[in-house]
PDB file of C-alpha atoms in Angstrom:
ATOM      1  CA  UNK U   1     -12.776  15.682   0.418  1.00  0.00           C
ATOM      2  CA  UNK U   2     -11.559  19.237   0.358  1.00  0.00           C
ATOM      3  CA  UNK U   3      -7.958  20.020  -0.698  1.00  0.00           C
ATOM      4  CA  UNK U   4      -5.834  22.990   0.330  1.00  0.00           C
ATOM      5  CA  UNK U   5      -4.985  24.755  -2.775  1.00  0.00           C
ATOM      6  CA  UNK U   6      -1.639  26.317  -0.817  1.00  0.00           C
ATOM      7  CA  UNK U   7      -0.413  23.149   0.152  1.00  0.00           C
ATOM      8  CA  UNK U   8       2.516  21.256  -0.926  1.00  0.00           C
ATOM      9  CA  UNK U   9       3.194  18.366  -0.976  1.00  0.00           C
ATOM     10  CA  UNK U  10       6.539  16.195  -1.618  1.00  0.00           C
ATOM     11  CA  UNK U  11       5.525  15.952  -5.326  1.00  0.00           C
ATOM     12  CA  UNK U  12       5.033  19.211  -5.930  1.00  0.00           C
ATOM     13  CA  UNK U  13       7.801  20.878  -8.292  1.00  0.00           C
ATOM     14  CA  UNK U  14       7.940  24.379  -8.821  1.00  0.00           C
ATOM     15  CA  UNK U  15      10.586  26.978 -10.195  1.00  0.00           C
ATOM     16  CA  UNK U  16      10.984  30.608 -11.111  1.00  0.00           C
ATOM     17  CA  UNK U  17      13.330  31.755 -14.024  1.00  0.00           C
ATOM     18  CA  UNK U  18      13.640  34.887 -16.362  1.00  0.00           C
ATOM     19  CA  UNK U  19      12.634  34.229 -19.842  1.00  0.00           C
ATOM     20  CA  UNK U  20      13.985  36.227 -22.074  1.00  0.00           C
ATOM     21  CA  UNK U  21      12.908  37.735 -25.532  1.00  0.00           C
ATOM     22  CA  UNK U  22      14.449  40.575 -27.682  1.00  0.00           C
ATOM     23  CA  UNK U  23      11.909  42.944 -26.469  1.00  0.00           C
ATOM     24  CA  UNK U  24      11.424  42.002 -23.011  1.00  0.00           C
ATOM     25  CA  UNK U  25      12.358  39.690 -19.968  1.00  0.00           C
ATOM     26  CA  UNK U  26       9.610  38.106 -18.024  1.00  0.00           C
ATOM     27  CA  UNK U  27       9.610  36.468 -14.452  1.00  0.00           C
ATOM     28  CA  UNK U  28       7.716  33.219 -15.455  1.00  0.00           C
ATOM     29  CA  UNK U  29       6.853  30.962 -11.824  1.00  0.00           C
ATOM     30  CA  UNK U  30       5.778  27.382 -12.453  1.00  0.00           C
ATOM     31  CA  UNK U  31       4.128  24.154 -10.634  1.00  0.00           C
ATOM     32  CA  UNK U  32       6.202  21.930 -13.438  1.00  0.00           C
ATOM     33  CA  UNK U  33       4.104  19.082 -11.810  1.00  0.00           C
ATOM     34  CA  UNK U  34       0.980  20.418 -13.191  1.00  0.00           C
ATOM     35  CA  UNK U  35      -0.356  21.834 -16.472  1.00  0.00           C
ATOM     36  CA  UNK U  36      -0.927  25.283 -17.067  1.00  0.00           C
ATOM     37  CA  UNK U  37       0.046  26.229 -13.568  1.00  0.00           C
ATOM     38  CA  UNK U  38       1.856  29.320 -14.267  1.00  0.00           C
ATOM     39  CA  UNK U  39       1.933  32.813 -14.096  1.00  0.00           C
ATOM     40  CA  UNK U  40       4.263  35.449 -15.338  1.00  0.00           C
ATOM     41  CA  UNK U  41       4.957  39.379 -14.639  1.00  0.00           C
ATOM     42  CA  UNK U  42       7.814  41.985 -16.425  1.00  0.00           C
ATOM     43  CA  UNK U  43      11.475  40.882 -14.524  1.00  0.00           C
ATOM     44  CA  UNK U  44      11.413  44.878 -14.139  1.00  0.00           C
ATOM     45  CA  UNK U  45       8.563  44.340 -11.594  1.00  0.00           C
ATOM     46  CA  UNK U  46       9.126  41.449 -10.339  1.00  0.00           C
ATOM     47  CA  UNK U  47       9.984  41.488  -6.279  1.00  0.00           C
ATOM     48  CA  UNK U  48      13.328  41.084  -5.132  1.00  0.00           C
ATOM     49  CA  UNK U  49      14.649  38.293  -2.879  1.00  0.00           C
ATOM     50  CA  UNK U  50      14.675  40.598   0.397  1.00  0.00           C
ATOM     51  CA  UNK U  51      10.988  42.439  -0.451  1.00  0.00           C
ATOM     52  CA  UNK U  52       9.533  38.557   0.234  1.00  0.00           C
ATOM     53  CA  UNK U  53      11.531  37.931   3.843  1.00  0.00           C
TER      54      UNK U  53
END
């Protein structure tokens, strides 16, 4: 059987937040549903909301 990695389905969870440090904020996107699916770029480069309409 062959899965669609960019699928979703209904028990998929994921969320975006800023985590913040003293020396730096990151953009940190998860799949909380799954471990180690994450990634993570500087909140500085991060796109904004419009850039990704």
């Amino acid at each position: 059987m062959v899965t669609n990695s960019h699928t979703m389905t209904s028990d998929d969870t994921v969320i975006g937040s800023i985590d913040s440090t003293n020396s730096s904020e990151e953009y940190v996107i998860a799949d909380i549903s799954a471990d180690g699916a994450w990634l993570s770029m500087q909140a500085d480069d991060a796109p904004t909301l419009p850039a990704w309409r």
